[in-house]
Coordinates of C-alpha atoms and ligand atoms in Angstrom, one line a residue:
M1 CA -5.9 -3.2 27.3
K2 CA -4.6 0.0 28.9
I3 CA -4.1 3.4 27.5
Q4 CA -0.4 4.3 27.8
E5 CA 1.0 7.8 27.7
N6 CA 3.9 9.2 25.6
V7 CA 4.7 6.1 23.5
S8 CA 7.4 6.2 20.8
L9 CA 6.1 5.2 17.4
K10 CA 9.5 4.5 15.9
A11 CA 9.0 0.8 15.9
Y12 CA 5.4 1.2 14.6
N13 CA 6.2 2.9 11.3
T14 CA 8.4 1.3 8.6
F15 CA 10.1 4.6 7.8
G16 CA 11.5 4.3 11.3
I17 CA 10.7 7.9 12.1
E18 CA 10.7 9.1 15.7
A19 CA 7.3 10.4 16.8
T20 CA 5.4 10.3 20.0
A21 CA 1.8 9.3 20.6
P22 CA 0.5 11.3 23.6
Y23 CA -1.9 8.3 24.2
F24 CA -1.6 4.8 22.8
V25 CA -3.5 1.6 23.0
E26 CA -3.4 -1.7 21.2
V27 CA -6.7 -3.5 20.5
H28 CA -7.1 -7.2 19.9
S29 CA -10.8 -7.5 19.1
T30 CA -13.7 -5.5 17.7
E31 CA -15.2 -5.5 21.2
E32 CA -12.0 -4.0 22.7
L33 CA -12.0 -1.3 20.1
Q34 CA -15.6 -0.4 20.7
Q35 CA -15.0 -0.3 24.5
I36 CA -12.0 2.1 24.0
L37 CA -14.1 4.3 21.7
Q38 CA -16.8 4.5 24.4
Q39 CA -14.4 5.4 27.2
W40 CA -12.2 7.9 25.2
E41 CA -13.4 11.5 25.2
G42 CA -10.4 13.3 23.6
G43 CA -11.6 13.6 20.0
Q44 CA -11.2 11.3 17.0
P45 CA -8.4 8.7 17.5
F46 CA -5.9 7.8 14.8
I47 CA -5.8 4.2 13.7
L48 CA -2.4 2.6 13.1
G49 CA -2.1 -0.6 11.1
G50 CA 1.3 -1.9 10.0
G51 CA 2.6 1.6 9.7
S52 CA 3.9 0.9 6.2
N53 CA 2.1 3.6 4.3
I54 CA 2.4 6.6 6.5
L55 CA 4.9 9.4 7.0
L56 CA 4.8 10.8 10.5
A57 CA 5.7 14.4 9.6
G58 CA 3.6 16.4 12.1
E59 CA 2.6 16.4 15.7
L60 CA 0.2 13.7 16.8
C61 CA -2.4 14.7 19.2
G62 CA -4.9 12.5 21.0
L63 CA -5.1 8.8 21.0
V64 CA -3.4 6.4 18.6
I65 CA -5.0 3.0 18.4
K66 CA -2.9 0.1 17.1
N67 CA -5.1 -2.4 15.3
S68 CA -3.9 -5.9 16.4
I69 CA -7.2 -7.7 15.6
K70 CA -6.2 -11.2 14.4
E71 CA -8.0 -14.2 13.0
K72 CA -7.7 -16.1 9.7
A73 CA -10.5 -18.3 8.5
I74 CA -12.0 -20.0 5.5
T75 CA -15.6 -19.0 5.9
S76 CA -17.2 -20.9 3.0
R77 CA -16.5 -22.9 -0.1
E78 CA -18.5 -23.4 -3.3
G79 CA -17.3 -25.1 -6.5
N80 CA -13.8 -23.8 -7.2
K81 CA -14.2 -20.8 -4.9
A82 CA -13.5 -20.2 -1.2
W83 CA -14.2 -17.1 0.9
V84 CA -11.6 -16.3 3.5
S85 CA -11.5 -13.6 6.1
A86 CA -8.6 -11.9 7.9
G87 CA -8.7 -9.7 11.0
G88 CA -7.7 -6.1 10.3
G89 CA -4.5 -6.4 12.3
E90 CA -3.2 -9.6 10.5
N91 CA 0.1 -9.1 8.8
W92 CA -0.7 -9.1 5.1
H93 CA 2.2 -11.3 3.9
E94 CA 1.6 -13.9 6.6
F95 CA -2.0 -14.0 5.4
V96 CA -0.9 -14.5 1.8
C97 CA 1.3 -17.3 2.9
W98 CA -1.6 -18.9 4.8
C99 CA -3.8 -18.7 1.7
L100 CA -1.0 -20.4 -0.3
E101 CA -0.7 -23.1 2.3
H102 CA -4.4 -23.8 1.9
E103 CA -3.9 -23.9 -1.9
L104 CA -6.0 -20.7 -2.3
G105 CA -5.2 -18.6 -5.3
G106 CA -5.7 -14.9 -6.2
V107 CA -3.3 -13.1 -3.9
E108 CA 0.0 -14.7 -5.0
N109 CA 1.0 -11.5 -6.9
L110 CA 0.5 -9.5 -3.8
S111 CA 3.2 -11.4 -1.8
L112 CA 5.6 -9.6 0.5
I113 CA 3.6 -6.3 0.5
P114 CA 4.3 -4.8 3.9
G115 CA 1.4 -3.8 6.1
T116 CA -1.8 -5.3 7.5
A117 CA -4.9 -6.9 6.0
G118 CA -7.0 -4.0 7.4
A119 CA -4.9 -1.4 5.6
A120 CA -4.9 -3.3 2.3
P121 CA -8.3 -2.0 1.0
I122 CA -7.6 1.6 2.1
Q123 CA -5.1 2.1 -0.7
N124 CA -6.3 -0.9 -2.8
I125 CA -2.8 -2.5 -2.7
G126 CA -1.5 -3.7 -6.0
A127 CA 1.6 -5.2 -7.6
Y128 CA 2.7 -7.1 -10.7
G129 CA -0.6 -7.0 -12.5
R130 CA -3.0 -7.6 -9.7
E131 CA -5.0 -5.4 -7.3
L132 CA -6.7 -6.3 -4.1
S133 CA -10.1 -5.1 -5.6
E134 CA -10.0 -8.1 -8.0
V135 CA -10.4 -10.6 -5.2
F136 CA -12.1 -8.4 -2.6
H137 CA -15.5 -9.6 -1.3
M138 CA -16.4 -7.3 1.6
L139 CA -15.1 -5.7 4.8
E140 CA -16.3 -4.8 8.3
A141 CA -15.3 -1.5 9.9
V142 CA -16.1 0.3 13.1
E143 CA -17.1 3.9 12.8
L144 CA -14.9 5.8 15.2
E145 CA -17.4 8.5 16.1
T146 CA -20.2 6.1 17.0
G147 CA -18.6 2.8 17.6
A148 CA -21.0 1.2 15.2
L149 CA -20.0 -1.8 13.1
H150 CA -20.7 -1.4 9.3
S151 CA -20.2 -3.7 6.3
F152 CA -18.9 -2.4 3.0
G153 CA -19.2 -4.4 -0.3
K154 CA -17.0 -3.9 -3.3
E155 CA -19.1 -1.1 -4.8
A156 CA -19.3 0.8 -1.5
C157 CA -15.4 0.8 -1.3
R158 CA -15.1 2.7 -4.6
F159 CA -11.8 1.2 -5.4
G160 CA -9.4 3.0 -7.8
Y161 CA -5.7 2.9 -8.6
R162 CA -4.2 2.9 -5.0
D163 CA -7.4 4.5 -3.9
S164 CA -10.7 3.9 -2.1
I165 CA -13.4 5.7 -0.3
F166 CA -11.3 5.3 2.9
K167 CA -8.7 7.6 1.4
R168 CA -11.3 10.2 0.4
E169 CA -14.7 10.8 1.8
L170 CA -14.3 8.4 4.8
K171 CA -10.6 9.2 5.5
G172 CA -9.8 8.7 9.2
R173 CA -13.4 7.8 10.1
Y174 CA -13.3 4.0 10.3
C175 CA -11.2 1.2 11.6
I176 CA -11.3 -1.8 9.4
T177 CA -11.7 -4.8 11.6
R178 CA -12.2 -7.7 9.1
V179 CA -11.5 -8.2 5.4
S180 CA -13.1 -10.9 3.3
L181 CA -11.8 -12.1 0.0
E182 CA -13.1 -14.5 -2.7
L183 CA -10.3 -16.8 -3.8
R184 CA -10.0 -19.9 -6.0
T185 CA -9.3 -23.4 -4.8
A186 CA -8.5 -24.8 -8.3
H187 CA -8.1 -23.8 -11.9
H188 CA -6.3 -20.7 -10.7
H189 CA -6.4 -17.5 -12.8
L190 CA -2.7 -16.8 -12.8
N191 CA -1.5 -13.4 -13.9
T192 CA 2.1 -13.7 -15.1
S193 CA 1.9 -11.0 -17.8
Y194 CA 4.2 -8.6 -15.9
G195 CA 7.5 -8.7 -17.6
A196 CA 9.6 -9.3 -14.5
I197 CA 7.5 -12.3 -13.5
R198 CA 7.7 -13.9 -16.9
Q199 CA 11.4 -13.4 -17.0
T200 CA 11.9 -14.8 -13.5
L201 CA 9.8 -17.9 -14.3
A202 CA 11.7 -18.4 -17.5
E203 CA 15.1 -18.1 -15.8
R204 CA 13.9 -20.8 -13.4
G205 CA 12.8 -23.1 -16.2
I206 CA 9.1 -23.0 -15.1
S207 CA 6.7 -23.2 -18.0
A208 CA 3.5 -24.3 -16.1
P209 CA 3.7 -22.2 -12.9
T210 CA 1.7 -22.8 -9.8
I211 CA 0.4 -20.1 -7.4
H212 CA 3.5 -21.0 -5.3
D213 CA 5.9 -20.4 -8.2
V214 CA 4.3 -17.0 -8.9
S215 CA 4.5 -16.0 -5.2
R216 CA 8.2 -17.1 -5.1
A217 CA 8.9 -15.1 -8.2
V218 CA 7.2 -12.0 -6.8
V219 CA 9.2 -12.4 -3.5
A220 CA 12.4 -12.6 -5.5
I221 CA 11.6 -9.5 -7.6
R222 CA 10.5 -7.4 -4.7
S223 CA 13.5 -8.4 -2.6
G224 CA 15.8 -7.4 -5.4
K225 CA 14.3 -4.0 -6.1
L226 CA 12.6 -2.7 -2.9
P227 CA 14.5 -2.0 0.3
N228 CA 13.6 -4.2 3.3
P229 CA 12.1 -1.8 5.8
S230 CA 13.7 -3.5 8.8
V231 CA 17.1 -2.7 7.2
L232 CA 16.4 0.7 5.5
G233 CA 13.3 2.6 6.6
N234 CA 10.8 3.2 3.7
S235 CA 7.2 2.9 2.9
G236 CA 7.3 1.4 -0.6
S237 CA 6.3 3.7 -3.5
F238 CA 6.2 7.2 -2.2
F239 CA 4.4 8.7 -5.2
K240 CA 1.7 7.4 -7.5
N241 CA 2.3 6.8 -11.2
P242 CA 0.6 9.7 -12.9
E243 CA -2.2 9.1 -15.5
L244 CA -2.0 11.6 -18.3
P245 CA -4.7 12.6 -20.8
R246 CA -3.6 11.4 -24.3
R247 CA -2.9 15.0 -25.6
Q248 CA -0.5 15.8 -22.7
F249 CA 1.2 12.5 -23.1
E250 CA 1.8 12.9 -26.8
E251 CA 3.3 16.3 -26.4
L252 CA 5.6 15.0 -23.7
Q253 CA 6.5 12.0 -25.8
Q254 CA 7.8 14.2 -28.6
Q255 CA 10.4 15.6 -26.3
H256 CA 11.1 12.3 -24.4
K257 CA 11.1 9.5 -26.9
D258 CA 12.3 6.9 -24.5
M259 CA 9.7 7.6 -21.8
P260 CA 8.0 4.2 -20.8
F261 CA 4.2 4.3 -20.8
Y262 CA 1.1 2.0 -20.3
P263 CA -2.2 2.8 -22.1
L264 CA -5.1 2.5 -19.7
D265 CA -8.7 1.3 -20.4
N266 CA -10.0 4.8 -19.6
G267 CA -8.1 6.3 -22.5
C268 CA -5.4 7.9 -20.3
I269 CA -1.7 6.9 -20.4
K270 CA 0.1 5.9 -17.2
V271 CA 3.8 6.9 -17.0
P272 CA 6.1 5.5 -14.3
A273 CA 6.9 8.1 -11.7
G274 CA 10.1 6.2 -11.0
W275 CA 11.3 7.1 -14.5
L276 CA 10.3 10.7 -14.1
V277 CA 12.1 11.0 -10.8
E278 CA 15.2 9.3 -12.2
Q279 CA 15.4 11.8 -15.1
T280 CA 15.6 14.7 -12.6
G281 CA 18.8 13.2 -11.2
W282 CA 17.4 12.4 -7.7
K283 CA 17.8 8.6 -7.8
G284 CA 20.4 7.6 -5.2
R285 CA 20.8 11.1 -3.9
R286 CA 20.1 12.3 -0.3
I287 CA 19.7 15.4 1.8
G288 CA 21.0 14.4 5.2
D289 CA 19.4 11.1 6.1
A290 CA 16.4 11.5 3.8
G291 CA 17.2 9.8 0.5
C292 CA 15.8 8.6 -2.8
Y293 CA 16.5 4.9 -3.1
E294 CA 19.4 3.9 -5.5
K295 CA 17.6 1.0 -7.1
Q296 CA 14.0 2.4 -7.4
A297 CA 13.6 6.2 -7.6
L298 CA 9.9 5.9 -6.5
V299 CA 10.9 4.8 -3.0
L300 CA 12.1 7.4 -0.4
V301 CA 14.3 6.1 2.4
N302 CA 15.4 7.0 5.9
H303 CA 19.1 6.4 6.1
G304 CA 19.0 6.6 9.9
Q305 CA 18.0 9.8 11.7
A306 CA 15.7 11.5 9.2
S307 CA 12.6 13.2 10.6
G308 CA 9.2 13.0 9.0
R309 CA 9.7 16.6 8.0
D310 CA 13.1 15.8 6.3
I311 CA 11.4 13.1 4.2
Y312 CA 8.5 15.4 3.4
E313 CA 10.8 18.2 2.3
L314 CA 12.8 15.9 0.1
A315 CA 9.5 14.7 -1.5
Q316 CA 8.5 18.3 -2.2
R317 CA 11.9 19.0 -3.8
I318 CA 11.4 16.0 -6.0
Q319 CA 7.8 17.1 -6.9
D320 CA 9.1 20.5 -7.8
D321 CA 11.9 19.2 -10.0
V322 CA 9.6 16.7 -11.8
E323 CA 7.0 19.5 -12.3
E324 CA 9.6 21.9 -13.7
K325 CA 11.0 19.3 -16.1
F326 CA 7.8 17.6 -17.2
G327 CA 4.9 19.8 -16.2
I328 CA 3.5 17.0 -14.0
R329 CA 2.9 17.4 -10.3
L330 CA 3.4 13.9 -8.7
E331 CA 0.8 12.9 -6.1
M332 CA 2.0 11.4 -2.9
E333 CA 0.8 7.9 -2.4
V334 CA 1.8 7.7 1.2
N335 CA -0.4 9.1 3.9
V336 CA 1.2 12.1 5.4
I337 CA 0.2 12.6 9.0
Ligands
EPU401 N1 11.7 3.1 -13.7 C1 12.8 3.9 -13.9 N2 13.6 4.2 -12.8 C2 13.3 3.8 -11.6 C3 12.2 3.1 -11.3 C4 11.3 2.7 -12.4 O1 13.1 4.2 -15.0 O2 14.1 4.2 -10.7 C5 10.8 2.7 -14.8 C6 11.2 1.5 -15.6 O3 11.0 1.8 -16.9 C7 10.3 0.4 -15.2 C8 9.0 1.2 -14.9 O4 9.5 2.5 -14.3 O5 10.1 -0.4 -16.2 C9 8.1 0.6 -13.8 O6 8.9 0.3 -12.7 P1 8.5 -0.9 -11.7 O7 8.2 -2.1 -12.4 O8 9.5 -0.9 -10.6 O9 7.1 -0.4 -11.1 P2 6.6 1.0 -10.6 O10 5.6 1.5 -11.6 O11 7.7 1.9 -10.3 C10 4.5 0.0 -9.3 C11 3.9 0.1 -8.0 C12 4.7 -0.8 -7.0 C13 4.6 -2.2 -7.5 C14 5.2 -2.3 -8.9 C15 5.1 -3.6 -9.5 C16 2.9 2.3 -7.8 C17 2.9 3.6 -7.2 N3 3.9 1.5 -7.5 O12 5.8 0.5 -9.2 O13 4.0 -0.7 -5.7 O14 5.3 -3.1 -6.6 O15 4.5 -1.4 -9.8 O16 3.7 -3.9 -9.8 O17 1.9 1.9 -8.5 C18 3.8 0.4 -3.6 O18 2.7 0.8 -4.0 O19 4.3 0.7 -2.5 C19 4.6 -0.5 -4.5 C20 5.8 -0.9 -4.3

């Protein structure tokens, strides 16, 4: 464990953006992390997970710590339930596969999401009708200022749609070292309500799906729609789907009868940002090497040599055009550094 100087982060962010960390260190345990925090005196470090939800658009100063804390364990079992834990630096999809190998259900819809287990609670990852918060038990995190280890239960994390306390009040203040989930060992609660999952299972002639079938369907859907970051740099959905008050939605719907929408429990209506962006004509277009993906307008991509600034400027142009056409300012889902 040695602090290195002037390290390129190109391989550490899925956008494949060139950026330099003045100081860089990789930690493999909570103790190593605490040691580094004790010896480092140059201000609050920046924690890097899988680099799959960040856009490196500005200058990094100080220390970048790559969280490579790994461990996977079944910590207890009771009835049809099992509690599992993953080190913050575990690759999320490998962890999902490991759960499936152990016949543990609850995360199958979250297959193939890029990133690490430690980053998963920060934005409360979600896909195809499931969110991390539904299986979340607790997490442990080290406070960067003091080096103290704290536990956070589900309430304390204040999960929301692609949101948690770690994106708000506690942004940048903790490194998540361990995540614990409550999964099922039998009588799985499958969620196959999402149209694309139902369709894929039907095409495959599967009427009584297992957790493995659902995972395989999700992998197939994601691979068909979302670009593989190792082939085309991206960080998944760049914007959040906006949630509109009913009045605003109804006014918009009068002008755009074909706008897809999803009513929410809180009375608001969610509309797909991908659709809004597509209507502005940005889908498949690019400015230099910064582009809007041709198969899913919500995903911005780096065609090769785009800088973080290039992607950010494209995102702003898209935000402006969506706002002009629909009166909605899209919120970026990706963390802009
Ligand atoms: N749509 C378009 N044009 C597009 C893209 C989407 O018209 O270019 C419309 C279609 O009507 C489609 C609807 O938007 O039916 C929804 O699209 P999709 O099923 O692809 O889902 P999404 O709302 O665009 C969200 C998540 C994804 C997640 C999928 C599946 C957000 C910000 N994104 O996308 O999450 O995989 O649902 O659950 O909530 C991520 O967060 O990085 C991510 C990939």
